[in-house]
PDB file of C-alpha atoms and ligand atoms in Angstrom:
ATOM      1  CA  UNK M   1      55.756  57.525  32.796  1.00  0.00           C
ATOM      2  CA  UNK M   2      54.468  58.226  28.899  1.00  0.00           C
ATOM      3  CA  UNK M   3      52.249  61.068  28.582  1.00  0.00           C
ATOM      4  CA  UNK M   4      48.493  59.491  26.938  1.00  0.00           C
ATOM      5  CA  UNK M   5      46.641  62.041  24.634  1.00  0.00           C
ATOM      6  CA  UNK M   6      43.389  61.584  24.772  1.00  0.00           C
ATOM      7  CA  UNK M   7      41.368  62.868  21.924  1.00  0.00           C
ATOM      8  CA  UNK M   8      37.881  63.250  21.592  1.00  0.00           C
ATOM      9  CA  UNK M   9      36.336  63.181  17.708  1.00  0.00           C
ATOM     10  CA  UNK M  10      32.405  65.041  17.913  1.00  0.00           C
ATOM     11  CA  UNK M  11      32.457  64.573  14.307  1.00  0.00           C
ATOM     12  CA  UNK M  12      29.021  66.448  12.715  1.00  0.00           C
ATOM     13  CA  UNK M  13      27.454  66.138  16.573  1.00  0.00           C
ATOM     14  CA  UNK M  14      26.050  68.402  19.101  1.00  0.00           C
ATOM     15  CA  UNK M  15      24.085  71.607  18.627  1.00  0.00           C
ATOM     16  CA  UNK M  16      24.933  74.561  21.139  1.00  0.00           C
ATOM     17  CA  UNK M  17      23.059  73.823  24.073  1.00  0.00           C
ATOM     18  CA  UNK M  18      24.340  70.143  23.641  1.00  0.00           C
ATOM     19  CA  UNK M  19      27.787  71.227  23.684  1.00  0.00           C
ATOM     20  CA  UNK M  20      26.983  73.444  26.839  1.00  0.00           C
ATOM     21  CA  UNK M  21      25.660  70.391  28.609  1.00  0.00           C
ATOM     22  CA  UNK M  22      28.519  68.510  27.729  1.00  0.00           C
ATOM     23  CA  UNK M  23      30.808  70.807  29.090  1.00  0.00           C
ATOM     24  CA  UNK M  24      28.856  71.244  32.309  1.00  0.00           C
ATOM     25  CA  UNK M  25      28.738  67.610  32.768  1.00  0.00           C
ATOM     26  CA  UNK M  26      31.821  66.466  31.930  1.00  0.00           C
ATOM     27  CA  UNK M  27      33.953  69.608  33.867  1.00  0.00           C
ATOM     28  CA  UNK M  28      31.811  69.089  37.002  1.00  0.00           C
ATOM     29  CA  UNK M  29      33.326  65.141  36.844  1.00  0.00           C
ATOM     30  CA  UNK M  30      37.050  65.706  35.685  1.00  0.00           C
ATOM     31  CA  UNK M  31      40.118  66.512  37.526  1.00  0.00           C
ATOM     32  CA  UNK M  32      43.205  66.876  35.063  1.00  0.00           C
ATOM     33  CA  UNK M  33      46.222  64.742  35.553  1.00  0.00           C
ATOM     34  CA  UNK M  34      49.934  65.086  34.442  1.00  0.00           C
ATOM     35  CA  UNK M  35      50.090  62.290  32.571  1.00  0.00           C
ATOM     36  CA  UNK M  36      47.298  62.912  30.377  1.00  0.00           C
ATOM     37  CA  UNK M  37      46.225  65.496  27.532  1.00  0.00           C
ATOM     38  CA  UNK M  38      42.462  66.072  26.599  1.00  0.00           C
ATOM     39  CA  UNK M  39      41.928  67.377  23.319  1.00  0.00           C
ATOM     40  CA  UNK M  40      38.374  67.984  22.015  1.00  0.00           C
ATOM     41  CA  UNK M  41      37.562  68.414  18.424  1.00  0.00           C
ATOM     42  CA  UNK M  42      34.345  69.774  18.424  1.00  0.00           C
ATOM     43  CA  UNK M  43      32.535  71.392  15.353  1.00  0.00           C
ATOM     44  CA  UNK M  44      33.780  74.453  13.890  1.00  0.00           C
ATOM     45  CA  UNK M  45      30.043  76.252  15.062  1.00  0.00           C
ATOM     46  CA  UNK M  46      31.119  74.978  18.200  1.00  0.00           C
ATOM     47  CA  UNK M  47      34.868  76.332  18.982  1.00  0.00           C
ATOM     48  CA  UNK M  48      34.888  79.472  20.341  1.00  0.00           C
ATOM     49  CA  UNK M  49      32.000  78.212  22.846  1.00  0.00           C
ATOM     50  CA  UNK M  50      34.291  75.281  23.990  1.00  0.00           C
ATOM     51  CA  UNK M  51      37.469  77.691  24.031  1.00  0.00           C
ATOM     52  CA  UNK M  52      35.193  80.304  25.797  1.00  0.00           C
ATOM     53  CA  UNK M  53      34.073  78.012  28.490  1.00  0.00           C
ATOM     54  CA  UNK M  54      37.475  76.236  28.940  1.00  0.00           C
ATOM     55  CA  UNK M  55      38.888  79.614  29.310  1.00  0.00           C
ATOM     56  CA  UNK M  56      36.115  80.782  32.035  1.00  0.00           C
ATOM     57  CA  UNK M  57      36.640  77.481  33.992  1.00  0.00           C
ATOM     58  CA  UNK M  58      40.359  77.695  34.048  1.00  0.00           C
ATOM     59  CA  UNK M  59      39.947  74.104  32.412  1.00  0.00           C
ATOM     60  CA  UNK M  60      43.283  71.546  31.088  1.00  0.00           C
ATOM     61  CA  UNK M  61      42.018  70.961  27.825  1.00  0.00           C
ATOM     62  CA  UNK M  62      42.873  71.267  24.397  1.00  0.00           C
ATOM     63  CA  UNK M  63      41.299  72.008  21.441  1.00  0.00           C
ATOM     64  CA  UNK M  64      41.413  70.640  17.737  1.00  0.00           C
ATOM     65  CA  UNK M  65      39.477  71.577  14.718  1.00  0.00           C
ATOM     66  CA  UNK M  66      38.461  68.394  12.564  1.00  0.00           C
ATOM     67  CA  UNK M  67      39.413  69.555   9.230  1.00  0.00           C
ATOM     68  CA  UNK M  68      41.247  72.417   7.602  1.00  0.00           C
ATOM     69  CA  UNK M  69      40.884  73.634   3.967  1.00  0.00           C
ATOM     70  CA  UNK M  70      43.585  73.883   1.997  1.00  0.00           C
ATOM     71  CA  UNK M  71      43.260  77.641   0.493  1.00  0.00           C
ATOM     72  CA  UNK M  72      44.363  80.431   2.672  1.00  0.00           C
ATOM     73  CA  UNK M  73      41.641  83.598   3.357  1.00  0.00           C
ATOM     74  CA  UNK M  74      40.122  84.304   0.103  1.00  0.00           C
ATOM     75  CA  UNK M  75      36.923  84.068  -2.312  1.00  0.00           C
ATOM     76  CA  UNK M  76      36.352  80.326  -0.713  1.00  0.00           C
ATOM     77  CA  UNK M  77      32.429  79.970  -0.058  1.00  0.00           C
ATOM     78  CA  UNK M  78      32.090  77.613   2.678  1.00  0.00           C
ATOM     79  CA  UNK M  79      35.532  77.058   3.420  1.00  0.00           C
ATOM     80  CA  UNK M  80      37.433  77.336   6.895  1.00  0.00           C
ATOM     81  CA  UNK M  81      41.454  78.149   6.744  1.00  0.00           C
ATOM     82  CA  UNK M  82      44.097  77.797   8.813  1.00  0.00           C
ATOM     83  CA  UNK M  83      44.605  81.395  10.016  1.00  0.00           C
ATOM     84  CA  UNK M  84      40.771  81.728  11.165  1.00  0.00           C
ATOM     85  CA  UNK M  85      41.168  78.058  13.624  1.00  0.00           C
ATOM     86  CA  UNK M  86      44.241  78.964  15.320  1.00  0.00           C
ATOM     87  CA  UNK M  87      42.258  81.978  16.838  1.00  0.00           C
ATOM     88  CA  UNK M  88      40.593  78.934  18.055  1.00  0.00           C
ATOM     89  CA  UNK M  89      42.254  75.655  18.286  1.00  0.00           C
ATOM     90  CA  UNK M  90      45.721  74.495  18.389  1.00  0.00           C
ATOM     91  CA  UNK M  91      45.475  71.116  16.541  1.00  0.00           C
ATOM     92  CA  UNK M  92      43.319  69.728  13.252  1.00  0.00           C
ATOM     93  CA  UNK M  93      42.470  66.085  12.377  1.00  0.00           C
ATOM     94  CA  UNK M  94      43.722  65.127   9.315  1.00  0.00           C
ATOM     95  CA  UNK M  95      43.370  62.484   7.059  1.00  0.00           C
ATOM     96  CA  UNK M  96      39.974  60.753   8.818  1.00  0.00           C
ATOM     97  CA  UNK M  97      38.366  58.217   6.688  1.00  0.00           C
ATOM     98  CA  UNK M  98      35.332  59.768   6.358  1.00  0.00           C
ATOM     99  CA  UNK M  99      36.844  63.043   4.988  1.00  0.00           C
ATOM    100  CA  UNK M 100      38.917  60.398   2.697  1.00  0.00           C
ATOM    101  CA  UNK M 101      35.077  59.142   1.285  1.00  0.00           C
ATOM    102  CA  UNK M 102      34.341  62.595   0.772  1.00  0.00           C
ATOM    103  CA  UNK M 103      37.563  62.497  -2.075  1.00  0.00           C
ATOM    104  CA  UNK M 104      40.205  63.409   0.043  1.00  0.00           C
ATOM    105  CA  UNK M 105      43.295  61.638  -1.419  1.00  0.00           C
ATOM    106  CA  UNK M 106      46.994  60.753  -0.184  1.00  0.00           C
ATOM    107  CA  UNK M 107      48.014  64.325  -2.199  1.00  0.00           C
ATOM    108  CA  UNK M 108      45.085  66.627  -0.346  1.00  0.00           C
ATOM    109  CA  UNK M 109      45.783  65.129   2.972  1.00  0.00           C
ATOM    110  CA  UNK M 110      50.209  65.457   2.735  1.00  0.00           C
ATOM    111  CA  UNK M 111      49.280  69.199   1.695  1.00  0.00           C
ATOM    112  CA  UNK M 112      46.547  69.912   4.672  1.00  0.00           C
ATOM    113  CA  UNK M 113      49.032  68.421   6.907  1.00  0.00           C
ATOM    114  CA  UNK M 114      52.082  70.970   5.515  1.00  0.00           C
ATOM    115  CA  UNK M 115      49.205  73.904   5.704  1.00  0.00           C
ATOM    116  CA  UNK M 116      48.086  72.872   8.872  1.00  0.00           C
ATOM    117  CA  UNK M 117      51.954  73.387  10.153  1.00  0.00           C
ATOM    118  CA  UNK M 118      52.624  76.437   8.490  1.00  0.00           C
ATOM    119  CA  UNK M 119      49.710  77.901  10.665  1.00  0.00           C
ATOM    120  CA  UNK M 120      51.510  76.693  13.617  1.00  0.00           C
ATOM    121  CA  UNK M 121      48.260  74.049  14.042  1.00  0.00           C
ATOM    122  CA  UNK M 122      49.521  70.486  14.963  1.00  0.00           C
ATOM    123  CA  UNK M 123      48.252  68.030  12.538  1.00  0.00           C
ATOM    124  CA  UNK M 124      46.638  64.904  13.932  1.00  0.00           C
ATOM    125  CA  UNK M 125      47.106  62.695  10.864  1.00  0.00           C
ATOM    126  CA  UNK M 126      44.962  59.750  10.605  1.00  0.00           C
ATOM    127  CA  UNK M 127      45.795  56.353   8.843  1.00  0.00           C
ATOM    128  CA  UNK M 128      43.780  53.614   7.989  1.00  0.00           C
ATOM    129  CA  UNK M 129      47.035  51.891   7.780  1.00  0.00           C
ATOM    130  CA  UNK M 130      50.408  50.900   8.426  1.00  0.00           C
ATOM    131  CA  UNK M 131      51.149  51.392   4.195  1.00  0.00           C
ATOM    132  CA  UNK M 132      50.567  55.187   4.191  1.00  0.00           C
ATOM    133  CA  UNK M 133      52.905  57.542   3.140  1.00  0.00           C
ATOM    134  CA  UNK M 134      53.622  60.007   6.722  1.00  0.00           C
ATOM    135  CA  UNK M 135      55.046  63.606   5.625  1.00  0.00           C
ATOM    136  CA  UNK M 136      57.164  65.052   7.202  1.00  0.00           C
ATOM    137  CA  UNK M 137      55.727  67.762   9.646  1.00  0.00           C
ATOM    138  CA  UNK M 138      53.382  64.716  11.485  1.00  0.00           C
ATOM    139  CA  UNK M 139      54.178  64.317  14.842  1.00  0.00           C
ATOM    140  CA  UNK M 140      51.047  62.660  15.755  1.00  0.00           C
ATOM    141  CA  UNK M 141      49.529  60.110  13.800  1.00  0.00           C
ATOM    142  CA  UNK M 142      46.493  57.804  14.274  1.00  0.00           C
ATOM    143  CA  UNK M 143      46.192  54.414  13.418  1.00  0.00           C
ATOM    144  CA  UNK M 144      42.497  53.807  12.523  1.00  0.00           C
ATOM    145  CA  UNK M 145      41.215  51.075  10.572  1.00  0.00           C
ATOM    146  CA  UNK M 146      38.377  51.349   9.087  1.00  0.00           C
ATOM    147  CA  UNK M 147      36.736  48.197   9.892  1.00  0.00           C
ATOM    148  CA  UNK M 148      36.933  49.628  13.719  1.00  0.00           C
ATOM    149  CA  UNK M 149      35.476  53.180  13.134  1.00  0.00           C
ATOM    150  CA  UNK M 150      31.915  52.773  14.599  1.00  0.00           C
ATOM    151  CA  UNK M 151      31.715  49.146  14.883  1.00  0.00           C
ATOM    152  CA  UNK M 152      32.287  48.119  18.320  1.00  0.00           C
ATOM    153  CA  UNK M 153      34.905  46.144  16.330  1.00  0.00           C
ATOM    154  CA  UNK M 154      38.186  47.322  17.839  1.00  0.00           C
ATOM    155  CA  UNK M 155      41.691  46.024  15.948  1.00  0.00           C
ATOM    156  CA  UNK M 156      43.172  43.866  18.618  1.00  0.00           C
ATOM    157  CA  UNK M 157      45.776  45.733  20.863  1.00  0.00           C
ATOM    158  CA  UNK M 158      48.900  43.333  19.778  1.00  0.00           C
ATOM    159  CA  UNK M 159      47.997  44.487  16.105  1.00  0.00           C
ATOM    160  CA  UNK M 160      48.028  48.037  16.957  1.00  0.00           C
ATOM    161  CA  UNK M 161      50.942  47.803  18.888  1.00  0.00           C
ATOM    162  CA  UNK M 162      53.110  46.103  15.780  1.00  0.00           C
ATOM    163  CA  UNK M 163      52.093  48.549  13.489  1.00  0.00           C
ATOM    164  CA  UNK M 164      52.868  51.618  16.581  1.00  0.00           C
ATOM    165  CA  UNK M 165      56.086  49.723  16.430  1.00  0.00           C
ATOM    166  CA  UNK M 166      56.733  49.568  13.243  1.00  0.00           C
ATOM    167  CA  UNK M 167      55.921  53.019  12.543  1.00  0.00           C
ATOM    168  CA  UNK M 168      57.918  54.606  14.832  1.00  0.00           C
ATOM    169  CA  UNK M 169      61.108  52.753  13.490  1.00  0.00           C
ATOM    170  CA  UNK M 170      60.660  54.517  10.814  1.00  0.00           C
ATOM    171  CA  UNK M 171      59.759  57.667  11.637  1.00  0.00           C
ATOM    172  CA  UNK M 172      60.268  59.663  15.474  1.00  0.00           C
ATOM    173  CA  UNK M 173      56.836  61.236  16.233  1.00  0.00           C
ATOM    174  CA  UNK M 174      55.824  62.479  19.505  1.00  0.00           C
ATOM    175  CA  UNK M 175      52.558  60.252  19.350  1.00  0.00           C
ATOM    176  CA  UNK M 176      50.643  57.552  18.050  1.00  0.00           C
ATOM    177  CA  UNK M 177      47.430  57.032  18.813  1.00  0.00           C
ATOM    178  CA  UNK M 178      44.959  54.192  18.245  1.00  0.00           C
ATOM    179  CA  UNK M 179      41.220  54.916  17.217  1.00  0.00           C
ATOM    180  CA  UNK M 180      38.762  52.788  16.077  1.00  0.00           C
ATOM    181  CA  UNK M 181      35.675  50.854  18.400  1.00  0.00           C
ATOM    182  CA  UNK M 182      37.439  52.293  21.965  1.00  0.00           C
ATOM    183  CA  UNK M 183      35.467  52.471  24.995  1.00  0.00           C
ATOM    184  CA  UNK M 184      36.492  52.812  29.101  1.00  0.00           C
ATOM    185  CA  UNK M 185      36.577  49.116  29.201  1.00  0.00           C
ATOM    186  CA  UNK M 186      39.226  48.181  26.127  1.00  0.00           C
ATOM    187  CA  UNK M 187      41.224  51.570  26.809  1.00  0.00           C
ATOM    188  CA  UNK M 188      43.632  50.239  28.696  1.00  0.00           C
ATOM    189  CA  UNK M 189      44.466  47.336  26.183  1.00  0.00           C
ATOM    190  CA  UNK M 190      45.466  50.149  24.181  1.00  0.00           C
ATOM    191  CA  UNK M 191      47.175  52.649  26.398  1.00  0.00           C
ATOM    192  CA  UNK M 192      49.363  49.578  28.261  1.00  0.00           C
ATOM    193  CA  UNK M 193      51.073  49.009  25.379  1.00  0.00           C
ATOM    194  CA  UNK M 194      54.709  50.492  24.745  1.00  0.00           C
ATOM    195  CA  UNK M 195      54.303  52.426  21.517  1.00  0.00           C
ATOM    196  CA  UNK M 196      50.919  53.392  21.510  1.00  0.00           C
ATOM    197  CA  UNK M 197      50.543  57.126  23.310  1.00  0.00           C
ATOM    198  CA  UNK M 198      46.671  57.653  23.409  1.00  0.00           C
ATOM    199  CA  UNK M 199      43.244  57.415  21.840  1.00  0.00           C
ATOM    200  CA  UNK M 200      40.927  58.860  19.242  1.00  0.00           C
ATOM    201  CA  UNK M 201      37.326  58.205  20.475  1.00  0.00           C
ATOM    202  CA  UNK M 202      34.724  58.944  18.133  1.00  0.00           C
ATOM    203  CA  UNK M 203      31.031  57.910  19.173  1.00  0.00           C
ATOM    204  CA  UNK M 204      32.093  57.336  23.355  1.00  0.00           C
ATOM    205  CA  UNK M 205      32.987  61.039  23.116  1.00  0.00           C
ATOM    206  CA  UNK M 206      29.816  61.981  22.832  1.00  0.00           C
ATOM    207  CA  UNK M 207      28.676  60.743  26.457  1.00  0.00           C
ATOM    208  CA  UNK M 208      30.390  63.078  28.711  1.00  0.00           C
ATOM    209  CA  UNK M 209      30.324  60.458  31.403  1.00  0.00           C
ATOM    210  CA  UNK M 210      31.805  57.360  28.807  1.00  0.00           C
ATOM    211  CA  UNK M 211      34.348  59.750  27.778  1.00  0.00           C
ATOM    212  CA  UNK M 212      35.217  60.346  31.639  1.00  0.00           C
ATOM    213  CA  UNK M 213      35.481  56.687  31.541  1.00  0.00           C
ATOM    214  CA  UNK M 214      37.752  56.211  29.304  1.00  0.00           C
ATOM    215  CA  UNK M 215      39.958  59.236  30.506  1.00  0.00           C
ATOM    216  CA  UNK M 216      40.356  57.867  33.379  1.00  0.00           C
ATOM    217  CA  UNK M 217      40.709  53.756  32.569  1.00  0.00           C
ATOM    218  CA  UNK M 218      43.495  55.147  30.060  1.00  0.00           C
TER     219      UNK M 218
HETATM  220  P1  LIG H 301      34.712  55.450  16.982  1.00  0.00           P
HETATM  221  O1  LIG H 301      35.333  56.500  15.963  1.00  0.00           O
HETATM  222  O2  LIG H 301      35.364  55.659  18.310  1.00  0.00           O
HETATM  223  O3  LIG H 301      33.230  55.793  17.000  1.00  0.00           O
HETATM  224  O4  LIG H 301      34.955  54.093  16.428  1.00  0.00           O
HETATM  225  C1  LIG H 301      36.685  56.815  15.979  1.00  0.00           C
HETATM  226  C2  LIG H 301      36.955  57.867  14.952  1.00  0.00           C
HETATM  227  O5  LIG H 301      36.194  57.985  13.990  1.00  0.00           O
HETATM  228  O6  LIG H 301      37.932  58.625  15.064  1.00  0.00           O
END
């Protein structure tokens, strides 16, 4: 049996007493499972409460930051490295199309992705698709195209699933994901199919009892 990650984007969402409600409401629903890996990727503002509380509640999660800045601890106004997120998290998106609209380019996300590793964070690498470059140190990559990021307009499962395929003959990583439009009724379209090894969920996150959904449908 393949083991699914499951990971949740919050993107710029929930305050602090949002969060908290989220984790009350989703922790009071879930019972973890062997076969799947929840990783939440909350805010920065928001990390040490979700580590906090996971810790309290003896919870199987994960944690991932959702970006990573490229200079290590220094006169950076406003940035976050590497070195202060591991304290908190253990993995960093990477690569997400709306970081790449913010001018993000194939040479900024290969070097986040190397940083990321060197500060023992794993790099969730996100592509819109199958054409870009993958360096080296990915071992989990995410196919999302952007037509299906917030759309309701999921690529069709055989599509992912070719260009899963086709990744992984070139290249051994641990997972791929698919991302883009999922929900707890097209997650198993997804999950069923042999190369694909999990989810990125970006607005059904947000609903601790859709994300339950899908968590479990996966
Ligand atoms: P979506 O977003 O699930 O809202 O389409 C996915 C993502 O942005 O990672």
């Amino acid at each position: 049996m393949k083991t699914l990650l499951i990971v949740a984007n919050f993107k710029s969402y929930l305050n602090n007493s949002e969060a908290r409600n989220w984790l009350d409401s989703f922790s009071s629903l879930y019972s973890a499972t062997s076969d799947k890996r929840i990783i939440l990727c909350p805010s920065f503002t928001l990390l040490q409460l979700f580590r906090d509380y996971i810790k309290e509640k003896k919870l199987k999660i994960e944690l991932g930051a959702q970006n990573i800045s490229r200079l290590p601890q220094g006169p950076y106004t406003g940035e976050v490295n590497g070195d202060q997120i591991k304290d908190y998290a253990s993995f960093v998106i990477i690569g997400h199309s709306e970081r790449r609209e913010f001018g993000e380019d194939e040479s900024v996300v290969e070097e986040k992705v190397k940083i990321a590793s060197n500060y023992g964070l794993t790099p969730i690498l996100c592509i819109q698709s199958e054409k870009k470059q993958i360096p080296q140190e990915s071992s989990i990559v995410a196919y999302e195209p952007s037509f299906a990021i917030g759309t309701g307009n999921p690529d069709t499962p055989e599509n992912a699933e070719n260009i899963a395929e086709n990744i992984k003959k070139e290249r051994n990583l641990d997972f791929i994901l698919y991302g883009g439009s999922v929900n707890g009724e097209n997650v198993k379209d997804f999950t069923k199919q042999k190369n694909i090894n999990g989810v990125l969920v970006g607005g059904e996150s947000l609903n601790p009892k859709s994300f339950l959904a899908i968590v479990k449908n996966a």
